Amino acid sequence: MRLPLIFSAWSCCLPALAALTLALSAPNVGAAQNECGEGGADIVRKAYPSATQTSNEAFEFAGATIKLPKSGDDDPHAMLCRAWPARPELTLVAVPLMTKQSDDGNEGDIELLVVDTAGFEVRQRLRLPGLMTDDALYVSNIAFDTARYHLAPKNTAFGLRLSLHGSSGPNPFGETTLWLFLIKDGQIKPVVDNIVVARNQGEWDTNCAGEFLETVRTLSMKPSESGAFADILVSEKATTTISRVGEGGECLSTETTTTAQHRLPYEASAYRIPEDLKRID
């Protein structure tokens, strides 16, 4: 797995950006929350009856590789499981279906499964084409978000977060995107598509001088005046940090913070996400 080269560079050369560096390099939550355990192989066998087990850690299915998670591993290409707190009888599963893996880039889909917690029977499934495909920006983490997204009475959504990072030292970049899904009419239905909840980017001389932007967005539900589904209020905080070399050779930094809010109504069957809140393709 490729590691973001920017973290050690920032932390050693820009002490004033320590908080930003820690936000970017915090441990992935995917490994800590992975609850597949010994049931991972059983889930694969029930969800993909024609899959062939090729090792203790992998299956092959329709030209794609399915990797079982290992204890303490944070490989974003391994399947991920999490019990759903809002409905503990159900477990959420994300299965990366990888058709290519190399240092030059990866290709693959994610299939979401909702299975019975007790017996792993598949209740619903939804394939998300191309979500694991990367090149210059590589997928560094996937994680379920099971915050209480109460969008409507008896309609609680679950989320999937996907993080991307770049490997450029002079132009560091990291981004986390959120999707929200409802179980409706017996199917998994996306209702929030591709909203960026965290982004860190910058340009610097790899010594001191540079400019960095950290954007963090949080979602909350607000009653809607026009329908049963709540509006989503997106609160945004953007911090710009500019660093320069002082007269004594020290690295000096100044910060500027702005805030904004975006209210997203439910329209037809989903929430419309403005283009400036979406993932950069």
PDB file of C-alpha atoms in Angstrom:
ATOM      1  CA  MET A   1       0.000   0.000   0.000  1.00  0.00           C
ATOM      2  CA  ARG A   2       1.386   3.393  -0.967  1.00  0.00           C
ATOM      3  CA  LEU A   3       1.742   5.876   1.893  1.00  0.00           C
ATOM      4  CA  PRO A   4       1.134   9.626   1.603  1.00  0.00           C
ATOM      5  CA  LEU A   5       4.602  11.117   1.359  1.00  0.00           C
ATOM      6  CA  ILE A   6       3.393  14.542   2.418  1.00  0.00           C
ATOM      7  CA  PHE A   7       2.827  13.784   6.082  1.00  0.00           C
ATOM      8  CA  SER A   8       6.412  13.402   7.250  1.00  0.00           C
ATOM      9  CA  ALA A   9       7.454  16.410   5.170  1.00  0.00           C
ATOM     10  CA  TRP A  10       4.864  18.688   6.738  1.00  0.00           C
ATOM     11  CA  SER A  11       5.422  17.524  10.297  1.00  0.00           C
ATOM     12  CA  CYS A  12       9.190  17.908  10.215  1.00  0.00           C
ATOM     13  CA  CYS A  13       9.358  21.238   8.414  1.00  0.00           C
ATOM     14  CA  LEU A  14       6.183  23.076   9.363  1.00  0.00           C
ATOM     15  CA  PRO A  15       5.538  22.916  13.108  1.00  0.00           C
ATOM     16  CA  ALA A  16       2.869  25.581  12.790  1.00  0.00           C
ATOM     17  CA  LEU A  17       0.840  23.144  10.694  1.00  0.00           C
ATOM     18  CA  ALA A  18       0.961  20.323  13.235  1.00  0.00           C
ATOM     19  CA  ALA A  19      -2.796  20.274  13.775  1.00  0.00           C
ATOM     20  CA  LEU A  20      -3.433  20.085  10.059  1.00  0.00           C
ATOM     21  CA  THR A  21      -0.864  17.349   9.637  1.00  0.00           C
ATOM     22  CA  LEU A  22      -2.438  15.304  12.418  1.00  0.00           C
ATOM     23  CA  ALA A  23      -5.876  15.697  10.846  1.00  0.00           C
ATOM     24  CA  LEU A  24      -4.532  14.291   7.605  1.00  0.00           C
ATOM     25  CA  SER A  25      -2.438  11.507   9.077  1.00  0.00           C
ATOM     26  CA  ALA A  26      -4.815  10.305  11.778  1.00  0.00           C
ATOM     27  CA  PRO A  27      -5.164   6.507  11.844  1.00  0.00           C
ATOM     28  CA  ASN A  28      -7.775   5.104   9.480  1.00  0.00           C
ATOM     29  CA  VAL A  29     -11.000   4.124  11.181  1.00  0.00           C
ATOM     30  CA  GLY A  30     -11.653   1.319   8.707  1.00  0.00           C
ATOM     31  CA  ALA A  31      -9.394  -1.212  10.412  1.00  0.00           C
ATOM     32  CA  ALA A  32     -10.656  -0.370  13.896  1.00  0.00           C
ATOM     33  CA  GLN A  33     -14.310  -0.743  12.926  1.00  0.00           C
ATOM     34  CA  ASN A  34     -13.958  -3.836  10.738  1.00  0.00           C
ATOM     35  CA  GLU A  35     -16.212  -6.489  12.240  1.00  0.00           C
ATOM     36  CA  CYS A  36     -16.002  -9.214   9.590  1.00  0.00           C
ATOM     37  CA  GLY A  37     -13.971 -11.459  11.880  1.00  0.00           C
ATOM     38  CA  GLU A  38     -14.095 -15.121  11.001  1.00  0.00           C
ATOM     39  CA  GLY A  39     -17.437 -14.586   9.269  1.00  0.00           C
ATOM     40  CA  GLY A  40     -15.916 -12.818   6.271  1.00  0.00           C
ATOM     41  CA  ALA A  41     -15.462 -15.990   4.241  1.00  0.00           C
ATOM     42  CA  ASP A  42     -19.018 -17.122   5.062  1.00  0.00           C
ATOM     43  CA  ILE A  43     -20.394 -13.797   3.878  1.00  0.00           C
ATOM     44  CA  VAL A  44     -18.513 -14.142   0.577  1.00  0.00           C
ATOM     45  CA  ARG A  45     -19.783 -17.692   0.060  1.00  0.00           C
ATOM     46  CA  LYS A  46     -23.395 -16.640   0.638  1.00  0.00           C
ATOM     47  CA  ALA A  47     -23.203 -13.440  -1.406  1.00  0.00           C
ATOM     48  CA  TYR A  48     -21.143 -14.948  -4.262  1.00  0.00           C
ATOM     49  CA  PRO A  49     -21.952 -18.675  -4.468  1.00  0.00           C
ATOM     50  CA  SER A  50     -19.861 -19.130  -7.623  1.00  0.00           C
ATOM     51  CA  ALA A  51     -16.735 -17.495  -6.129  1.00  0.00           C
ATOM     52  CA  THR A  52     -13.613 -19.638  -5.855  1.00  0.00           C
ATOM     53  CA  GLN A  53     -11.423 -19.436  -2.780  1.00  0.00           C
ATOM     54  CA  THR A  54      -7.831 -19.068  -3.985  1.00  0.00           C
ATOM     55  CA  SER A  55      -6.113 -18.715  -0.576  1.00  0.00           C
ATOM     56  CA  ASN A  56      -6.890 -18.199   3.095  1.00  0.00           C
ATOM     57  CA  GLU A  57      -7.255 -14.504   2.346  1.00  0.00           C
ATOM     58  CA  ALA A  58      -8.835 -14.209  -1.090  1.00  0.00           C
ATOM     59  CA  PHE A  59     -11.596 -15.292  -3.453  1.00  0.00           C
ATOM     60  CA  GLU A  60     -11.962 -14.885  -7.211  1.00  0.00           C
ATOM     61  CA  PHE A  61     -15.341 -13.921  -8.638  1.00  0.00           C
ATOM     62  CA  ALA A  62     -16.170 -13.041 -12.271  1.00  0.00           C
ATOM     63  CA  GLY A  63     -12.664 -11.767 -12.976  1.00  0.00           C
ATOM     64  CA  ALA A  64     -12.410  -9.809  -9.722  1.00  0.00           C
ATOM     65  CA  THR A  65     -10.464 -10.461  -6.514  1.00  0.00           C
ATOM     66  CA  ILE A  66     -12.180 -10.307  -3.127  1.00  0.00           C
ATOM     67  CA  LYS A  67      -9.761  -9.912  -0.221  1.00  0.00           C
ATOM     68  CA  LEU A  68     -10.698 -10.949   3.292  1.00  0.00           C
ATOM     69  CA  PRO A  69      -9.641  -8.530   6.041  1.00  0.00           C
ATOM     70  CA  LYS A  70      -6.800  -9.439   8.368  1.00  0.00           C
ATOM     71  CA  SER A  71      -6.699  -8.445  12.020  1.00  0.00           C
ATOM     72  CA  GLY A  72      -5.168  -4.999  12.450  1.00  0.00           C
ATOM     73  CA  ASP A  73      -4.874  -4.499   8.690  1.00  0.00           C
ATOM     74  CA  ASP A  74      -5.958  -1.215   7.121  1.00  0.00           C
ATOM     75  CA  ASP A  75      -5.910  -2.378   3.492  1.00  0.00           C
ATOM     76  CA  PRO A  76      -8.682  -0.386   1.739  1.00  0.00           C
ATOM     77  CA  HIS A  77      -8.984  -3.172  -0.847  1.00  0.00           C
ATOM     78  CA  ALA A  78     -10.185  -5.715   1.719  1.00  0.00           C
ATOM     79  CA  MET A  79     -13.864  -6.249   2.509  1.00  0.00           C
ATOM     80  CA  LEU A  80     -15.303  -4.267   5.405  1.00  0.00           C
ATOM     81  CA  CYS A  81     -18.103  -5.166   7.838  1.00  0.00           C
ATOM     82  CA  ARG A  82     -19.896  -3.192  10.503  1.00  0.00           C
ATOM     83  CA  ALA A  83     -22.964  -3.896  12.617  1.00  0.00           C
ATOM     84  CA  TRP A  84     -25.566  -1.195  12.020  1.00  0.00           C
ATOM     85  CA  PRO A  85     -26.364   0.458  15.386  1.00  0.00           C
ATOM     86  CA  ALA A  86     -29.700   1.799  14.105  1.00  0.00           C
ATOM     87  CA  ARG A  87     -30.731  -1.766  13.178  1.00  0.00           C
ATOM     88  CA  PRO A  88     -28.531  -4.206  15.120  1.00  0.00           C
ATOM     89  CA  GLU A  89     -30.125  -7.212  13.450  1.00  0.00           C
ATOM     90  CA  LEU A  90     -28.369  -6.094  10.251  1.00  0.00           C
ATOM     91  CA  THR A  91     -24.689  -5.836   9.321  1.00  0.00           C
ATOM     92  CA  LEU A  92     -23.310  -3.564   6.603  1.00  0.00           C
ATOM     93  CA  VAL A  93     -20.678  -4.993   4.271  1.00  0.00           C
ATOM     94  CA  ALA A  94     -18.550  -3.276   1.622  1.00  0.00           C
ATOM     95  CA  VAL A  95     -16.886  -5.635  -0.841  1.00  0.00           C
ATOM     96  CA  PRO A  96     -14.148  -4.166  -3.083  1.00  0.00           C
ATOM     97  CA  LEU A  97     -14.233  -6.151  -6.346  1.00  0.00           C
ATOM     98  CA  MET A  98     -10.751  -5.501  -7.699  1.00  0.00           C
ATOM     99  CA  THR A  99     -10.009  -6.263 -11.353  1.00  0.00           C
ATOM    100  CA  LYS A 100      -6.556  -4.623 -11.349  1.00  0.00           C
ATOM    101  CA  GLN A 101      -4.020  -3.741  -8.647  1.00  0.00           C
ATOM    102  CA  SER A 102      -0.602  -2.242  -9.370  1.00  0.00           C
ATOM    103  CA  ASP A 103       1.698   0.603  -8.359  1.00  0.00           C
ATOM    104  CA  ASP A 104       0.423   2.549 -11.383  1.00  0.00           C
ATOM    105  CA  GLY A 105      -3.204   2.419 -10.300  1.00  0.00           C
ATOM    106  CA  ASN A 106      -6.101   0.175  -9.408  1.00  0.00           C
ATOM    107  CA  GLU A 107      -9.435  -0.695 -10.970  1.00  0.00           C
ATOM    108  CA  GLY A 108     -12.491  -2.013  -9.223  1.00  0.00           C
ATOM    109  CA  ASP A 109     -16.029  -1.575  -7.938  1.00  0.00           C
ATOM    110  CA  ILE A 110     -17.550  -1.673  -4.477  1.00  0.00           C
ATOM    111  CA  GLU A 111     -20.602  -3.792  -3.788  1.00  0.00           C
ATOM    112  CA  LEU A 112     -22.621  -2.873  -0.718  1.00  0.00           C
ATOM    113  CA  LEU A 113     -24.383  -5.704   1.079  1.00  0.00           C
ATOM    114  CA  VAL A 114     -26.883  -5.599   3.917  1.00  0.00           C
ATOM    115  CA  VAL A 115     -26.859  -8.993   5.626  1.00  0.00           C
ATOM    116  CA  ASP A 116     -28.488 -10.607   8.638  1.00  0.00           C
ATOM    117  CA  THR A 117     -26.178 -10.229  11.615  1.00  0.00           C
ATOM    118  CA  ALA A 118     -27.033 -13.717  12.844  1.00  0.00           C
ATOM    119  CA  GLY A 119     -26.760 -15.833   9.698  1.00  0.00           C
ATOM    120  CA  PHE A 120     -25.217 -13.540   7.043  1.00  0.00           C
ATOM    121  CA  GLU A 121     -28.130 -13.997   4.645  1.00  0.00           C
ATOM    122  CA  VAL A 122     -28.072 -11.200   2.070  1.00  0.00           C
ATOM    123  CA  ARG A 123     -31.043  -8.858   2.366  1.00  0.00           C
ATOM    124  CA  GLN A 124     -30.061  -6.104  -0.103  1.00  0.00           C
ATOM    125  CA  ARG A 125     -27.134  -5.325  -2.382  1.00  0.00           C
ATOM    126  CA  LEU A 126     -25.971  -2.450  -4.588  1.00  0.00           C
ATOM    127  CA  ARG A 127     -22.916  -2.333  -6.860  1.00  0.00           C
ATOM    128  CA  LEU A 128     -21.091   0.989  -7.198  1.00  0.00           C
ATOM    129  CA  PRO A 129     -19.081   0.853 -10.433  1.00  0.00           C
ATOM    130  CA  GLY A 130     -15.570   2.282 -10.512  1.00  0.00           C
ATOM    131  CA  LEU A 131     -15.494   3.469  -6.904  1.00  0.00           C
ATOM    132  CA  MET A 132     -12.188   1.680  -6.218  1.00  0.00           C
ATOM    133  CA  THR A 133     -10.544   2.883  -9.448  1.00  0.00           C
ATOM    134  CA  ASP A 134      -7.638   5.267  -8.873  1.00  0.00           C
ATOM    135  CA  ASP A 135      -4.358   6.503 -10.355  1.00  0.00           C
ATOM    136  CA  ALA A 136      -2.694   9.803  -9.388  1.00  0.00           C
ATOM    137  CA  LEU A 137      -4.998  10.051  -6.370  1.00  0.00           C
ATOM    138  CA  TYR A 138      -5.164   6.670  -4.651  1.00  0.00           C
ATOM    139  CA  VAL A 139      -7.837   5.209  -2.385  1.00  0.00           C
ATOM    140  CA  SER A 140      -6.337   5.178   1.114  1.00  0.00           C
ATOM    141  CA  ASN A 141      -9.363   4.186   3.202  1.00  0.00           C
ATOM    142  CA  ILE A 142     -13.004   3.128   3.115  1.00  0.00           C
ATOM    143  CA  ALA A 143     -15.233   3.242   6.203  1.00  0.00           C
ATOM    144  CA  PHE A 144     -18.889   2.982   7.134  1.00  0.00           C
ATOM    145  CA  ASP A 145     -20.481   6.041   8.733  1.00  0.00           C
ATOM    146  CA  THR A 146     -23.291   4.943  11.042  1.00  0.00           C
ATOM    147  CA  ALA A 147     -24.126   8.291  12.608  1.00  0.00           C
ATOM    148  CA  ARG A 148     -27.858   8.747  13.180  1.00  0.00           C
ATOM    149  CA  TYR A 149     -28.857  10.200   9.824  1.00  0.00           C
ATOM    150  CA  HIS A 150     -32.616  10.369  10.508  1.00  0.00           C
ATOM    151  CA  LEU A 151     -33.867  11.633   7.153  1.00  0.00           C
ATOM    152  CA  ALA A 152     -37.544  10.788   7.735  1.00  0.00           C
ATOM    153  CA  PRO A 153     -39.700   8.822  10.188  1.00  0.00           C
ATOM    154  CA  LYS A 154     -38.527   5.182  10.069  1.00  0.00           C
ATOM    155  CA  ASN A 155     -35.914   6.147   7.474  1.00  0.00           C
ATOM    156  CA  THR A 156     -32.370   6.224   8.865  1.00  0.00           C
ATOM    157  CA  ALA A 157     -29.558   6.325   6.340  1.00  0.00           C
ATOM    158  CA  PHE A 158     -26.097   4.833   6.619  1.00  0.00           C
ATOM    159  CA  GLY A 159     -22.992   6.310   5.076  1.00  0.00           C
ATOM    160  CA  LEU A 160     -19.892   5.173   3.245  1.00  0.00           C
ATOM    161  CA  ARG A 161     -16.742   7.300   3.391  1.00  0.00           C
ATOM    162  CA  LEU A 162     -13.945   6.978   0.870  1.00  0.00           C
ATOM    163  CA  SER A 163     -10.598   8.755   1.263  1.00  0.00           C
ATOM    164  CA  LEU A 164      -8.194   9.694  -1.521  1.00  0.00           C
ATOM    165  CA  HIS A 165      -4.629  10.948  -1.225  1.00  0.00           C
ATOM    166  CA  GLY A 166      -1.931  12.171  -3.564  1.00  0.00           C
ATOM    167  CA  SER A 167       1.775  11.394  -3.339  1.00  0.00           C
ATOM    168  CA  SER A 168       3.183  14.755  -4.404  1.00  0.00           C
ATOM    169  CA  GLY A 169       5.447  16.426  -1.830  1.00  0.00           C
ATOM    170  CA  PRO A 170       5.207  19.969  -3.255  1.00  0.00           C
ATOM    171  CA  ASN A 171       1.452  19.684  -3.871  1.00  0.00           C
ATOM    172  CA  PRO A 172      -0.071  17.646  -1.009  1.00  0.00           C
ATOM    173  CA  PHE A 173      -3.689  16.591  -1.341  1.00  0.00           C
ATOM    174  CA  GLY A 174      -6.177  14.543   0.686  1.00  0.00           C
ATOM    175  CA  GLU A 175      -9.946  14.212   0.396  1.00  0.00           C
ATOM    176  CA  THR A 176     -12.748  12.252   2.062  1.00  0.00           C
ATOM    177  CA  THR A 177     -16.085  11.841   0.320  1.00  0.00           C
ATOM    178  CA  LEU A 178     -19.398  10.687   1.821  1.00  0.00           C
ATOM    179  CA  TRP A 179     -22.309   8.787   0.287  1.00  0.00           C
ATOM    180  CA  LEU A 180     -25.596   8.174   2.156  1.00  0.00           C
ATOM    181  CA  PHE A 181     -27.948   5.253   1.484  1.00  0.00           C
ATOM    182  CA  LEU A 182     -31.477   4.305   2.536  1.00  0.00           C
ATOM    183  CA  ILE A 183     -33.117   0.917   2.493  1.00  0.00           C
ATOM    184  CA  LYS A 184     -36.363   1.610   0.703  1.00  0.00           C
ATOM    185  CA  ASP A 185     -38.797  -0.709  -1.087  1.00  0.00           C
ATOM    186  CA  GLY A 186     -36.475  -3.618  -0.388  1.00  0.00           C
ATOM    187  CA  GLN A 187     -33.473  -2.003  -2.072  1.00  0.00           C
ATOM    188  CA  ILE A 188     -30.404   0.046  -1.170  1.00  0.00           C
ATOM    189  CA  LYS A 189     -30.957   3.477  -2.652  1.00  0.00           C
ATOM    190  CA  PRO A 190     -28.349   6.291  -2.753  1.00  0.00           C
ATOM    191  CA  VAL A 191     -29.725   9.588  -1.479  1.00  0.00           C
ATOM    192  CA  VAL A 192     -26.503  11.614  -1.033  1.00  0.00           C
ATOM    193  CA  ASP A 193     -23.964  11.157  -3.788  1.00  0.00           C
ATOM    194  CA  ASN A 194     -20.352  12.179  -3.543  1.00  0.00           C
ATOM    195  CA  ILE A 195     -20.211  15.068  -1.052  1.00  0.00           C
ATOM    196  CA  VAL A 196     -16.734  16.055   0.148  1.00  0.00           C
ATOM    197  CA  VAL A 197     -16.651  16.201   3.953  1.00  0.00           C
ATOM    198  CA  ALA A 198     -12.905  16.843   4.321  1.00  0.00           C
ATOM    199  CA  ARG A 199     -10.260  18.195   1.961  1.00  0.00           C
ATOM    200  CA  ASN A 200      -6.643  19.206   2.563  1.00  0.00           C
ATOM    201  CA  GLN A 201      -4.582  20.676  -0.239  1.00  0.00           C
ATOM    202  CA  GLY A 202      -1.608  22.949  -0.644  1.00  0.00           C
ATOM    203  CA  GLU A 203       1.471  24.066  -2.501  1.00  0.00           C
ATOM    204  CA  TRP A 204       4.842  24.731  -0.902  1.00  0.00           C
ATOM    205  CA  ASP A 205       8.594  24.728  -1.541  1.00  0.00           C
ATOM    206  CA  THR A 206       9.067  21.595   0.653  1.00  0.00           C
ATOM    207  CA  ASN A 207      11.025  23.759   3.101  1.00  0.00           C
ATOM    208  CA  CYS A 208       8.698  26.421   4.531  1.00  0.00           C
ATOM    209  CA  ALA A 209       7.022  28.840   2.120  1.00  0.00           C
ATOM    210  CA  GLY A 210       3.603  27.774   0.930  1.00  0.00           C
ATOM    211  CA  GLU A 211      -0.159  27.992   1.181  1.00  0.00           C
ATOM    212  CA  PHE A 212      -2.500  25.305   2.492  1.00  0.00           C
ATOM    213  CA  LEU A 213      -6.276  24.961   2.659  1.00  0.00           C
ATOM    214  CA  GLU A 214      -8.159  22.641   4.997  1.00  0.00           C
ATOM    215  CA  THR A 215     -11.940  22.289   4.510  1.00  0.00           C
ATOM    216  CA  VAL A 216     -14.162  20.342   6.921  1.00  0.00           C
ATOM    217  CA  ARG A 217     -17.918  19.834   6.462  1.00  0.00           C
ATOM    218  CA  THR A 218     -20.435  18.359   8.893  1.00  0.00           C
ATOM    219  CA  LEU A 219     -24.006  17.281   8.161  1.00  0.00           C
ATOM    220  CA  SER A 220     -27.065  17.780  10.340  1.00  0.00           C
ATOM    221  CA  MET A 221     -30.761  17.183   9.724  1.00  0.00           C
ATOM    222  CA  LYS A 222     -33.270  20.056   9.792  1.00  0.00           C
ATOM    223  CA  PRO A 223     -37.067  19.845   9.444  1.00  0.00           C
ATOM    224  CA  SER A 224     -38.237  20.536   5.925  1.00  0.00           C
ATOM    225  CA  GLU A 225     -41.062  22.927   5.163  1.00  0.00           C
ATOM    226  CA  SER A 226     -42.008  21.162   1.946  1.00  0.00           C
ATOM    227  CA  GLY A 227     -41.935  17.411   2.560  1.00  0.00           C
ATOM    228  CA  ALA A 228     -41.537  14.426   4.840  1.00  0.00           C
ATOM    229  CA  PHE A 229     -37.793  14.192   4.308  1.00  0.00           C
ATOM    230  CA  ALA A 230     -35.601  16.487   6.353  1.00  0.00           C
ATOM    231  CA  ASP A 231     -33.300  19.022   4.757  1.00  0.00           C
ATOM    232  CA  ILE A 232     -29.579  18.433   5.225  1.00  0.00           C
ATOM    233  CA  LEU A 233     -27.659  21.387   6.612  1.00  0.00           C
ATOM    234  CA  VAL A 234     -23.989  21.306   5.612  1.00  0.00           C
ATOM    235  CA  SER A 235     -21.782  23.413   7.901  1.00  0.00           C
ATOM    236  CA  GLU A 236     -18.415  24.251   6.381  1.00  0.00           C
ATOM    237  CA  LYS A 237     -15.203  25.512   7.965  1.00  0.00           C
ATOM    238  CA  ALA A 238     -12.258  26.441   5.730  1.00  0.00           C
ATOM    239  CA  THR A 239      -8.842  27.316   7.148  1.00  0.00           C
ATOM    240  CA  THR A 240      -6.124  28.848   4.982  1.00  0.00           C
ATOM    241  CA  THR A 241      -2.574  28.707   6.325  1.00  0.00           C
ATOM    242  CA  ILE A 242       0.181  30.756   4.698  1.00  0.00           C
ATOM    243  CA  SER A 243       3.807  30.074   5.696  1.00  0.00           C
ATOM    244  CA  ARG A 244       6.917  32.124   4.947  1.00  0.00           C
ATOM    245  CA  VAL A 245      10.523  32.392   6.075  1.00  0.00           C
ATOM    246  CA  GLY A 246      11.060  35.127   8.669  1.00  0.00           C
ATOM    247  CA  GLU A 247      13.988  37.501   8.898  1.00  0.00           C
ATOM    248  CA  GLY A 248      15.749  35.183  11.338  1.00  0.00           C
ATOM    249  CA  GLY A 249      15.240  32.161   9.123  1.00  0.00           C
ATOM    250  CA  GLU A 250      12.334  30.811  11.179  1.00  0.00           C
ATOM    251  CA  CYS A 251       9.182  29.474   9.493  1.00  0.00           C
ATOM    252  CA  LEU A 252       6.221  31.770  10.268  1.00  0.00           C
ATOM    253  CA  SER A 253       2.573  30.911   9.646  1.00  0.00           C
ATOM    254  CA  THR A 254      -0.686  32.849   9.634  1.00  0.00           C
ATOM    255  CA  GLU A 255      -4.189  31.371   9.568  1.00  0.00           C
ATOM    256  CA  THR A 256      -7.484  32.684   8.211  1.00  0.00           C
ATOM    257  CA  THR A 257     -10.763  30.873   8.835  1.00  0.00           C
ATOM    258  CA  THR A 258     -14.104  31.264   7.067  1.00  0.00           C
ATOM    259  CA  THR A 259     -17.422  29.490   7.608  1.00  0.00           C
ATOM    260  CA  ALA A 260     -20.420  28.808   5.400  1.00  0.00           C
ATOM    261  CA  GLN A 261     -23.644  26.815   5.385  1.00  0.00           C
ATOM    262  CA  HIS A 262     -25.459  24.992   2.595  1.00  0.00           C
ATOM    263  CA  ARG A 263     -29.041  23.726   2.927  1.00  0.00           C
ATOM    264  CA  LEU A 264     -29.842  20.709   0.765  1.00  0.00           C
ATOM    265  CA  PRO A 265     -33.504  19.792   0.179  1.00  0.00           C
ATOM    266  CA  TYR A 266     -34.711  16.319  -0.755  1.00  0.00           C
ATOM    267  CA  GLU A 267     -35.814  16.440  -4.395  1.00  0.00           C
ATOM    268  CA  ALA A 268     -37.728  13.558  -6.008  1.00  0.00           C
ATOM    269  CA  SER A 269     -35.579  10.639  -4.775  1.00  0.00           C
ATOM    270  CA  ALA A 270     -32.307  12.164  -3.560  1.00  0.00           C
ATOM    271  CA  TYR A 271     -30.532  15.257  -2.281  1.00  0.00           C
ATOM    272  CA  ARG A 272     -29.044  17.481  -4.961  1.00  0.00           C
ATOM    273  CA  ILE A 273     -25.381  18.160  -4.197  1.00  0.00           C
ATOM    274  CA  PRO A 274     -23.932  21.411  -5.609  1.00  0.00           C
ATOM    275  CA  GLU A 275     -20.953  20.839  -7.875  1.00  0.00           C
ATOM    276  CA  ASP A 276     -18.602  22.812  -5.611  1.00  0.00           C
ATOM    277  CA  LEU A 277     -19.269  20.333  -2.775  1.00  0.00           C
ATOM    278  CA  LYS A 278     -18.495  17.266  -4.861  1.00  0.00           C
ATOM    279  CA  ARG A 279     -15.400  15.158  -5.327  1.00  0.00           C
ATOM    280  CA  ILE A 280     -12.789  16.324  -7.815  1.00  0.00           C
ATOM    281  CA  ASP A 281     -12.573  13.842 -10.703  1.00  0.00           C
TER     282      ASP A 281
END
